[in-house]
Short mmCIF file of C-alpha atoms in Angstrom, two decimals:
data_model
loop_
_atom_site.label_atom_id
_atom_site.label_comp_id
_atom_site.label_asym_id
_atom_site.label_seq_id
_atom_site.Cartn_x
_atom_site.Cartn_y
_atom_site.Cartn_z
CA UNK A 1 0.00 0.00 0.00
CA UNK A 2 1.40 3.17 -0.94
CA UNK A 3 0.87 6.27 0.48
CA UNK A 4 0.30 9.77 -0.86
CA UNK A 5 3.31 12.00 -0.22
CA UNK A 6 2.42 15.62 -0.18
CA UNK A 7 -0.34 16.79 1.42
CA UNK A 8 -4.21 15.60 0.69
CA UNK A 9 -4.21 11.93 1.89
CA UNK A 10 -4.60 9.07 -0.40
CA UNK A 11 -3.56 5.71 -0.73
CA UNK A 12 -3.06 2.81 -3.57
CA UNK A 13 -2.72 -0.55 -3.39
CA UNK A 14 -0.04 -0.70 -6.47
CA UNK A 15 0.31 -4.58 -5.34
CA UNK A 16 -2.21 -7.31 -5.22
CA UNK A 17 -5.52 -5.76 -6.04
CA UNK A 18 -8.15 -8.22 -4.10
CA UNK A 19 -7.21 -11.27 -2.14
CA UNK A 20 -8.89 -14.54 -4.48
CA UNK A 21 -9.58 -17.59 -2.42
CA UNK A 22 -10.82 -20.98 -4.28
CA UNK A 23 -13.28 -23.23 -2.89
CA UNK A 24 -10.75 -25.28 -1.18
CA UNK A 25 -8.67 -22.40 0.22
CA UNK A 26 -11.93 -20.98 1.82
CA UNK A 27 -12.55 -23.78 3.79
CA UNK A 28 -8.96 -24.75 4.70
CA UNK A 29 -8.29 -21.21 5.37
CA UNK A 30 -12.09 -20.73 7.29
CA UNK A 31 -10.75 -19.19 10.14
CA UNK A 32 -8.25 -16.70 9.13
CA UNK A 33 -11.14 -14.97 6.45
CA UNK A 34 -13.95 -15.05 8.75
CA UNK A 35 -11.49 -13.20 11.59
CA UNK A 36 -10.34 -10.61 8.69
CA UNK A 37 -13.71 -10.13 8.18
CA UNK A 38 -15.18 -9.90 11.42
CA UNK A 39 -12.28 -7.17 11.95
CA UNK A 40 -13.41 -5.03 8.76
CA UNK A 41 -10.01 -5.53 7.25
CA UNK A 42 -11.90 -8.02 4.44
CA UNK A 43 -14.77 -7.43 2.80
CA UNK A 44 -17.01 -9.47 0.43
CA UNK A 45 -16.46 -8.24 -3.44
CA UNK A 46 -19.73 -7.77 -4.48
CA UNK A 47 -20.46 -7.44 -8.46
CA UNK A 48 -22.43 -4.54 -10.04
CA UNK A 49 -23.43 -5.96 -12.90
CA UNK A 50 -26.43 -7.00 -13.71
CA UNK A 51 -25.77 -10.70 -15.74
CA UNK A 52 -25.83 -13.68 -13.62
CA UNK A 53 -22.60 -15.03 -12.67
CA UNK A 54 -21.31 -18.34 -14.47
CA UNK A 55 -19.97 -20.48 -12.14
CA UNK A 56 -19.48 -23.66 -14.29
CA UNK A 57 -17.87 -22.89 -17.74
CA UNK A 58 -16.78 -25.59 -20.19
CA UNK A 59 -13.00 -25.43 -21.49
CA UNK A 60 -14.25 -25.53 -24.93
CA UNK A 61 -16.68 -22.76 -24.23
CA UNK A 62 -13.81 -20.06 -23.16
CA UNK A 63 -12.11 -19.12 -26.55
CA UNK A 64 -15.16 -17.99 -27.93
CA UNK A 65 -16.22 -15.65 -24.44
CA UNK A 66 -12.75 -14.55 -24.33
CA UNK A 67 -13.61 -12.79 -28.27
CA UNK A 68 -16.95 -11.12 -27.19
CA UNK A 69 -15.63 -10.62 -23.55
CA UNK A 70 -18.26 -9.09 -21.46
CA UNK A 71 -20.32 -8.11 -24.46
CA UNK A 72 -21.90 -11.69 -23.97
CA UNK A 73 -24.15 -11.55 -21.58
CA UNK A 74 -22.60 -14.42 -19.51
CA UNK A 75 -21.23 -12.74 -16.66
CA UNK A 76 -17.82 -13.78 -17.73
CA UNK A 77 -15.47 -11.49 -17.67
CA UNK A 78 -12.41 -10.55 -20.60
CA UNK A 79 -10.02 -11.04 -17.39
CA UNK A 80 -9.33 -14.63 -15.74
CA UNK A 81 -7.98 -13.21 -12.72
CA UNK A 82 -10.84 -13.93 -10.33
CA UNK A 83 -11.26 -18.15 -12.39
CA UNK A 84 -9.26 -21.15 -11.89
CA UNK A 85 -9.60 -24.61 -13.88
CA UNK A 86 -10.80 -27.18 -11.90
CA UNK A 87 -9.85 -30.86 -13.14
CA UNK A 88 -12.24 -33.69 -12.76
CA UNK A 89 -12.89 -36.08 -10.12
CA UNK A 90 -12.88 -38.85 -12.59
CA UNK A 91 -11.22 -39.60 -15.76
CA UNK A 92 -13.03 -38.44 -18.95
CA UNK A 93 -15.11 -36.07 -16.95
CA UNK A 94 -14.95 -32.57 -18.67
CA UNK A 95 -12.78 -29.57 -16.96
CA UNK A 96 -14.55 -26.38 -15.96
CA UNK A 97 -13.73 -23.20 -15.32
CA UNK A 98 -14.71 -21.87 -11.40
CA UNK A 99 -15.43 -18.26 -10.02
CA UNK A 100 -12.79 -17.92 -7.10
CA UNK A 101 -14.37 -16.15 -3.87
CA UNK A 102 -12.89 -12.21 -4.27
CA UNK A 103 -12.31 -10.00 -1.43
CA UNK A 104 -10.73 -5.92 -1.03
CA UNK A 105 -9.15 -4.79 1.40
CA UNK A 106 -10.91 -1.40 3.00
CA UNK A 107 -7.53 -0.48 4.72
CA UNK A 108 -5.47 -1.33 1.92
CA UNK A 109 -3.22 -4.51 1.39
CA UNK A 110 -0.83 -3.37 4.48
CA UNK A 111 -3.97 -3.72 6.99
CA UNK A 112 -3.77 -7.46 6.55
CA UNK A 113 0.74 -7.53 7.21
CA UNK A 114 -0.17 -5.25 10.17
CA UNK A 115 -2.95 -7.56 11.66
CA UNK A 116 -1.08 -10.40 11.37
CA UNK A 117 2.27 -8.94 13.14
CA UNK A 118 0.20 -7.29 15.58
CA UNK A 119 -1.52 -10.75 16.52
CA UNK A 120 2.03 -12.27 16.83
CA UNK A 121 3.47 -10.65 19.37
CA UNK A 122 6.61 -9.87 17.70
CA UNK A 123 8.67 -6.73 17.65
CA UNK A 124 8.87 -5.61 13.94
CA UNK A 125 12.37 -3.95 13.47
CA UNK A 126 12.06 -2.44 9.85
CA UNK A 127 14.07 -0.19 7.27
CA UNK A 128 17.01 -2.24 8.52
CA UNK A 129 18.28 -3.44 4.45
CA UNK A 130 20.51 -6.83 5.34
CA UNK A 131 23.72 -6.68 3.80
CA UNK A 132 25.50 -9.74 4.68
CA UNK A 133 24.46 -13.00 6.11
CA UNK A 134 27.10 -15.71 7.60
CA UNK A 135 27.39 -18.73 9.46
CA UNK A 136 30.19 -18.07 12.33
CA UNK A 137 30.95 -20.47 14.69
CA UNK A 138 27.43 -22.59 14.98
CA UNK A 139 25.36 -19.17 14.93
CA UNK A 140 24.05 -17.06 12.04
CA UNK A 141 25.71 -13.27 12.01
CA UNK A 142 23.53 -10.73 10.32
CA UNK A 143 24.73 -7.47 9.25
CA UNK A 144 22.85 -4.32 8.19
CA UNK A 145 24.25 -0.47 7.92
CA UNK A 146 23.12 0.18 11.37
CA UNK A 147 24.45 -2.98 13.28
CA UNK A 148 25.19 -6.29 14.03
CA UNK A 149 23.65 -9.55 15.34
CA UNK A 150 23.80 -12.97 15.90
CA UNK A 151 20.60 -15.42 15.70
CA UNK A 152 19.92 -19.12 16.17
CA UNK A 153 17.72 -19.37 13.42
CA UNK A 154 17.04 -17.52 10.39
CA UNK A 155 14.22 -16.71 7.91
CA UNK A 156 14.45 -15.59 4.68
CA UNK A 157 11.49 -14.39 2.90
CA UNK A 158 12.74 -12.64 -0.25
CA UNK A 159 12.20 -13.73 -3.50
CA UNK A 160 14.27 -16.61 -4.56
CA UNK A 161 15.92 -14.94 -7.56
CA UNK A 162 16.94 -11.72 -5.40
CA UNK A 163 18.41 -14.23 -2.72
CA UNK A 164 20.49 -15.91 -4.98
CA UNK A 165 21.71 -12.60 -6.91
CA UNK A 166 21.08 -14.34 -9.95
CA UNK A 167 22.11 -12.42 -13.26
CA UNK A 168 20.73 -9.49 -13.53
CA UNK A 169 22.03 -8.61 -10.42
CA UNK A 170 19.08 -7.20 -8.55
CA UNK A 171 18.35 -4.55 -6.54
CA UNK A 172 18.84 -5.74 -2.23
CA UNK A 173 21.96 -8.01 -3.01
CA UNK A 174 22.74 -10.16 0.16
CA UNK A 175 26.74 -10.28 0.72
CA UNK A 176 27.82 -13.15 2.94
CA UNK A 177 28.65 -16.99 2.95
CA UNK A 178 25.12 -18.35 3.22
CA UNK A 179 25.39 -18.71 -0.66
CA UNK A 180 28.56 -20.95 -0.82
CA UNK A 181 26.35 -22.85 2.24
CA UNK A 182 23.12 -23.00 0.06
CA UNK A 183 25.21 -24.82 -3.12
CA UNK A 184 26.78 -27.28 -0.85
CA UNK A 185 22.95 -29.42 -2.23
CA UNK A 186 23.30 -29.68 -5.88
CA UNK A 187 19.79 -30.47 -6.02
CA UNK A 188 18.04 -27.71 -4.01
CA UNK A 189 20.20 -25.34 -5.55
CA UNK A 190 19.47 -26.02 -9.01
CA UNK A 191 15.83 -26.36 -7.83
CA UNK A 192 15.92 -22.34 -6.34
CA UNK A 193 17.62 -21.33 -9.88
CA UNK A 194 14.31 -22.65 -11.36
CA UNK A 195 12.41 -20.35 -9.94
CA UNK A 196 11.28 -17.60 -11.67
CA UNK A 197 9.34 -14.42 -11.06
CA UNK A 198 6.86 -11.85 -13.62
CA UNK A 199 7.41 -7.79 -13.35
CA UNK A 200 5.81 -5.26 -14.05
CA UNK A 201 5.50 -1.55 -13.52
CA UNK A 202 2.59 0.69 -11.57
CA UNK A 203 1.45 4.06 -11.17
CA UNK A 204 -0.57 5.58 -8.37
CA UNK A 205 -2.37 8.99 -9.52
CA UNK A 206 -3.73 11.27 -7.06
CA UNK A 207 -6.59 13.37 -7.61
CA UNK A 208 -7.85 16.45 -5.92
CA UNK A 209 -11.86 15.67 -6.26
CA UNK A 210 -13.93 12.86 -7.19
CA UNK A 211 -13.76 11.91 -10.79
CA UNK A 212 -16.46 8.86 -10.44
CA UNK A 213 -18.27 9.03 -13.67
CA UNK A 214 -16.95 11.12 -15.41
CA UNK A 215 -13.53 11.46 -18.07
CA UNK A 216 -14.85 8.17 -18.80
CA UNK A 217 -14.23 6.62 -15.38
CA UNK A 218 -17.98 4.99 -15.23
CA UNK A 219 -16.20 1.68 -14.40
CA UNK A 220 -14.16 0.71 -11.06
CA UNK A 221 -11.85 -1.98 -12.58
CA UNK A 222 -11.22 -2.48 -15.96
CA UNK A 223 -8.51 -4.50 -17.96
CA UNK A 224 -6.92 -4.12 -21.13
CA UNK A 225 -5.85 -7.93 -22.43
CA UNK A 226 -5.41 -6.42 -26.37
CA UNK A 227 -3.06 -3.11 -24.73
CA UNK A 228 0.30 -4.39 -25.23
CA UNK A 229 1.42 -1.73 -22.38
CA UNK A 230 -0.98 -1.09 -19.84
CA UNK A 231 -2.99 -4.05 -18.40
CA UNK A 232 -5.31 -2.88 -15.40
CA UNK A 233 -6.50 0.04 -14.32
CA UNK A 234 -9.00 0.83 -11.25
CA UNK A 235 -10.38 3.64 -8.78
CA UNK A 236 -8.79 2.29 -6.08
CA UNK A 237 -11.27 4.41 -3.58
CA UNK A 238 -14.36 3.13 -4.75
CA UNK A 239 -13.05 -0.56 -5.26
CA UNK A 240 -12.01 -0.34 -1.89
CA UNK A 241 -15.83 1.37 -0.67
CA UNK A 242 -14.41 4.55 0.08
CA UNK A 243 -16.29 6.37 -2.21
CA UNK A 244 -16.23 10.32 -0.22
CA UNK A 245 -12.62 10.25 -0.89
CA UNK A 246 -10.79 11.96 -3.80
CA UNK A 247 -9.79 9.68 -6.56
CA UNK A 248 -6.74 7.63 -6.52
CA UNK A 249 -6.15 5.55 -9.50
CA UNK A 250 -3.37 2.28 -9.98
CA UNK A 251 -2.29 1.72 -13.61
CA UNK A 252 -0.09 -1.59 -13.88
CA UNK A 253 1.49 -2.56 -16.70
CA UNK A 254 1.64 -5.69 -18.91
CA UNK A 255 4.12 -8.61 -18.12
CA UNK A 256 6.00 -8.80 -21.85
CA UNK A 257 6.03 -4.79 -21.78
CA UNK A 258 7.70 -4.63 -18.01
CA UNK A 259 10.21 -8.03 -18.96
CA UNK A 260 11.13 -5.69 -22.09
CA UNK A 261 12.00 -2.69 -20.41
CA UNK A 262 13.05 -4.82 -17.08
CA UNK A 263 16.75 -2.55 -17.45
CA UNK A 264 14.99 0.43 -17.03
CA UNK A 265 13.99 2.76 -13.50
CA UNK A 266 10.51 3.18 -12.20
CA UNK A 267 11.60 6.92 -12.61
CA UNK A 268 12.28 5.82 -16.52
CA UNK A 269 9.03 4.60 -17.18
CA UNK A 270 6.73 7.13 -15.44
CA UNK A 271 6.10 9.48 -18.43
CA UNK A 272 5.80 6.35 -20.90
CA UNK A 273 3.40 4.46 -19.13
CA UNK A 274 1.37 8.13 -18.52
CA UNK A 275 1.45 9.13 -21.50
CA UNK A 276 0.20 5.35 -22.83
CA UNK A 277 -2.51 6.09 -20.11
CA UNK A 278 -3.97 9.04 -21.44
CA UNK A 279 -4.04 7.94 -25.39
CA UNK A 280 -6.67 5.31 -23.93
CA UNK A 281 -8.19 7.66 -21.56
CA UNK A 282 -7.88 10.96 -23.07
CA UNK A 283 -10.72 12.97 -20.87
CA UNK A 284 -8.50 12.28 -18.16
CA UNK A 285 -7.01 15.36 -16.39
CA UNK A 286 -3.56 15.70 -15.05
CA UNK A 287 -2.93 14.42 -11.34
CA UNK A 288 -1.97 16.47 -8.26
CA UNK A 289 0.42 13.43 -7.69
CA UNK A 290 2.16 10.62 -9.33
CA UNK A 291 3.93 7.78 -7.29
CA UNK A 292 5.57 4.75 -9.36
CA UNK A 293 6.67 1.73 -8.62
CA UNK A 294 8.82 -1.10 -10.56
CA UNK A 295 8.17 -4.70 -8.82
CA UNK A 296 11.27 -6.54 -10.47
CA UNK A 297 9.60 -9.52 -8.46
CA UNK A 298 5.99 -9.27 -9.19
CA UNK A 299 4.06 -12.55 -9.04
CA UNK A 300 5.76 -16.05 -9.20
CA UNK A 301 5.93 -17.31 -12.79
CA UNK A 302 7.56 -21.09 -11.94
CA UNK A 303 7.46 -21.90 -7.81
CA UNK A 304 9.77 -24.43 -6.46
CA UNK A 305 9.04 -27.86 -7.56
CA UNK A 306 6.18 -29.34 -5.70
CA UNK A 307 5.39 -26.12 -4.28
CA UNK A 308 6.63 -27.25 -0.74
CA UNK A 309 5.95 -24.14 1.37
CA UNK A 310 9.64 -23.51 2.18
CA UNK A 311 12.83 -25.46 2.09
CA UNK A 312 15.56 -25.91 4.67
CA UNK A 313 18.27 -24.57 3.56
CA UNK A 314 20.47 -25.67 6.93
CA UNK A 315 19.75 -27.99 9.61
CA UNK A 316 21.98 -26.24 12.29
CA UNK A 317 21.16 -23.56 13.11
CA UNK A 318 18.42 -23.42 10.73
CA UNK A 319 18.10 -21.29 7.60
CA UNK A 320 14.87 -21.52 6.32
CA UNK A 321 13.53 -20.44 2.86
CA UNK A 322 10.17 -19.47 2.73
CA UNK A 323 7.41 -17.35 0.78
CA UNK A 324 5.94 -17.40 -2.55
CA UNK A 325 8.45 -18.66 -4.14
CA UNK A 326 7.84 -21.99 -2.47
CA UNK A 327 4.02 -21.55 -3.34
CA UNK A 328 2.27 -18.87 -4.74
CA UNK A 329 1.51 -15.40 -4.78
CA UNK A 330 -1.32 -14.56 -2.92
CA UNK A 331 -2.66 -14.60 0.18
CA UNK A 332 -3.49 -18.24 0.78
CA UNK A 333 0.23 -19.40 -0.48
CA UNK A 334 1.60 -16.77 2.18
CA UNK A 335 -0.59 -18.82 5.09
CA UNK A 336 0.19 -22.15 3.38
CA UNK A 337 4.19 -21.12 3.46
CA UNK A 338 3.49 -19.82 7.30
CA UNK A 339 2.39 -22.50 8.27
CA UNK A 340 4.69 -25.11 7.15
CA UNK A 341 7.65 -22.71 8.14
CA UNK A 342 6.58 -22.53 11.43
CA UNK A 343 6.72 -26.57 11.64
CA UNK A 344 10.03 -26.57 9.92
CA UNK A 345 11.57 -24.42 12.51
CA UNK A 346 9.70 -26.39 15.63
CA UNK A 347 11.31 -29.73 14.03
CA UNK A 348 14.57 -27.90 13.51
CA UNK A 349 14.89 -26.33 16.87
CA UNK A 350 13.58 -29.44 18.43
CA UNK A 351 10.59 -27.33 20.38
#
């Protein structure tokens, strides 16, 4: 969640846009949603349209609703961001496509990190960029600018591909002998340099007033599939229900287009990505204030094989691996890794 930086208030979720749970994830994950919800940090996406949803859609039948897109009055949307293919129970059974459960996020994205470190217990020391990670004498020695320390146990939650410094090397480089450590397993290793992330590049916009309905904002969310820059764009007020505020909009761009210009700054691509913006929405006025944002790891493209939550990385003391790259990126692969982490450290600290 990003925040508006002068003066006027505002806020964007240049990120994940909703939080999609499937049918299985809903009830394996009962608890945490109903508590979000309960707490007014979730809330229900409910649809404006007026076509009855299609929950049940034929593979066969998706090619041709994909060419009239909403146009047909199915209820299925151009975008397949909020389906998922479900295979059969039995062989020879046909596959369908399922509506996922969507919800937003009336705080913003952050609400849900905050809630969740909040409920821990933990003290969250932030802003503190590691530099170097080593093993010294049967303890882990972290170093950042600011200081020194040692830990029994370690977890690293950083994308796979920025851990491992691969080629580009990326922004956040860790220094240290972990790395020699990590190769020592032929196997894992080779398994982390399979995985592999998307990019892109975002804009938050920041409006003075309300611009619902008009310079052709009469939508909330709407995707571009046939743009080959700019993929999504949405009020991210009134998607949120905050609909007294001024309007704050998040443009994000398509996969090949960011992978293209992947060399370039956020700061580079601000005025191409604007100016792309208003050639497809040209009654749009200037904003009071422009934030960008370049997520070099985005969503993951190829997770670790067998998606296994995280990976032990050493037995003693433990480094453990975790995240998306171990799952996948949204909010039900972040539990799913939790949880397992949490057992891999009890096993590994023998608690």
């Amino acid at each position: 969640t990003s925040h508006r930086r002068e003066g006027g208030g505002g806020q964007v979720d240049l990120g994940a846009q909703y939080i999609t749970a499937t049918s299985s994830y809903q009830a394996s994950h009962a608890r945490h949603y109903k508590e979000l919800v309960k707490a007014g940090l979730l809330r229900p996406l409910i649809s404006q349209t007026r076509s009855q949803p299609v929950e049940r859609v034929a593979r066969t039948e998706i090619g041709e609703m994909m060419e009239v897109g909403t146009g047909k009055k199915t209820g299925v949307s151009v975008s397949l961001d909020d389906k998922y293919w479900e295979d059969p129970l039995e062989s020879g059974q046909p596959v369908h496509l399922m509506r996922s459960s969507n919800y937003v996020t009336p705080s913003g994205v952050e609400s849900l990190v905050n809630y969740f470190w909040a409920k821990s217990g933990c003290v969250v020391d932030t802003f503190h960029p590691l530099q170097t990670l080593d093993l010294v004498d049967s303890q882990w020695v972290a170093q950042t600018r600011e200081k020194v320390e040692q830990f029994d146990c370690v977890v690293v939650t950083m994308p796979v591909p920025q851990l491992l410094g691969e080629y580009p090397a990326p922004e956040g480089l860790v220094g240290g002998n972990f790395l020699d450590i990590v190769r020592r397993d032929e196997v894992v290793y080779s398994n982390l340099r399979g995985v592999k992330y998307n990019s892109i590049f975002c804009l938050g916009l920041f409006y003075d007033t309300s611009l619902q309905g008009t310079a052709g904002l009469d939508w909330t969310v709407k995707y571009f599939p046939k743009d080959s820059i700019i993929r999504f764009v949405s009020m991210d007020n009134i998607k949120r229900g905050d609909s007294k505020s001024s309007t704050c909009l998040t443009v994000q761009s398509q996969l090949a287009y960011a992978k293209a210009n992947l060399h370039k700054t956020k700061h580079e691509m601000t005025d191409p990505l604007m100016s792309h913006l208003l050639s497809i929405l040209p009654s749009l006025p200037p904003p009071s204030s422009i934030i960008s944002h370049k997520w070099r790891y985005s969503q993951t493209s190829t997770p670790y094989p067998g998606e296994p939550g995280c990976v032990l990385l050493h037995p003693d003391p433990p480094l453990v691996a975790a995240g998306d790259s171990f799952t996948h990126s949204n909010m039900d692969g972040c539990l799913a890794s939790a949880t397992t982490t949490v057992d891999s450290i009890l096993m590994a600290l023998k608690l």
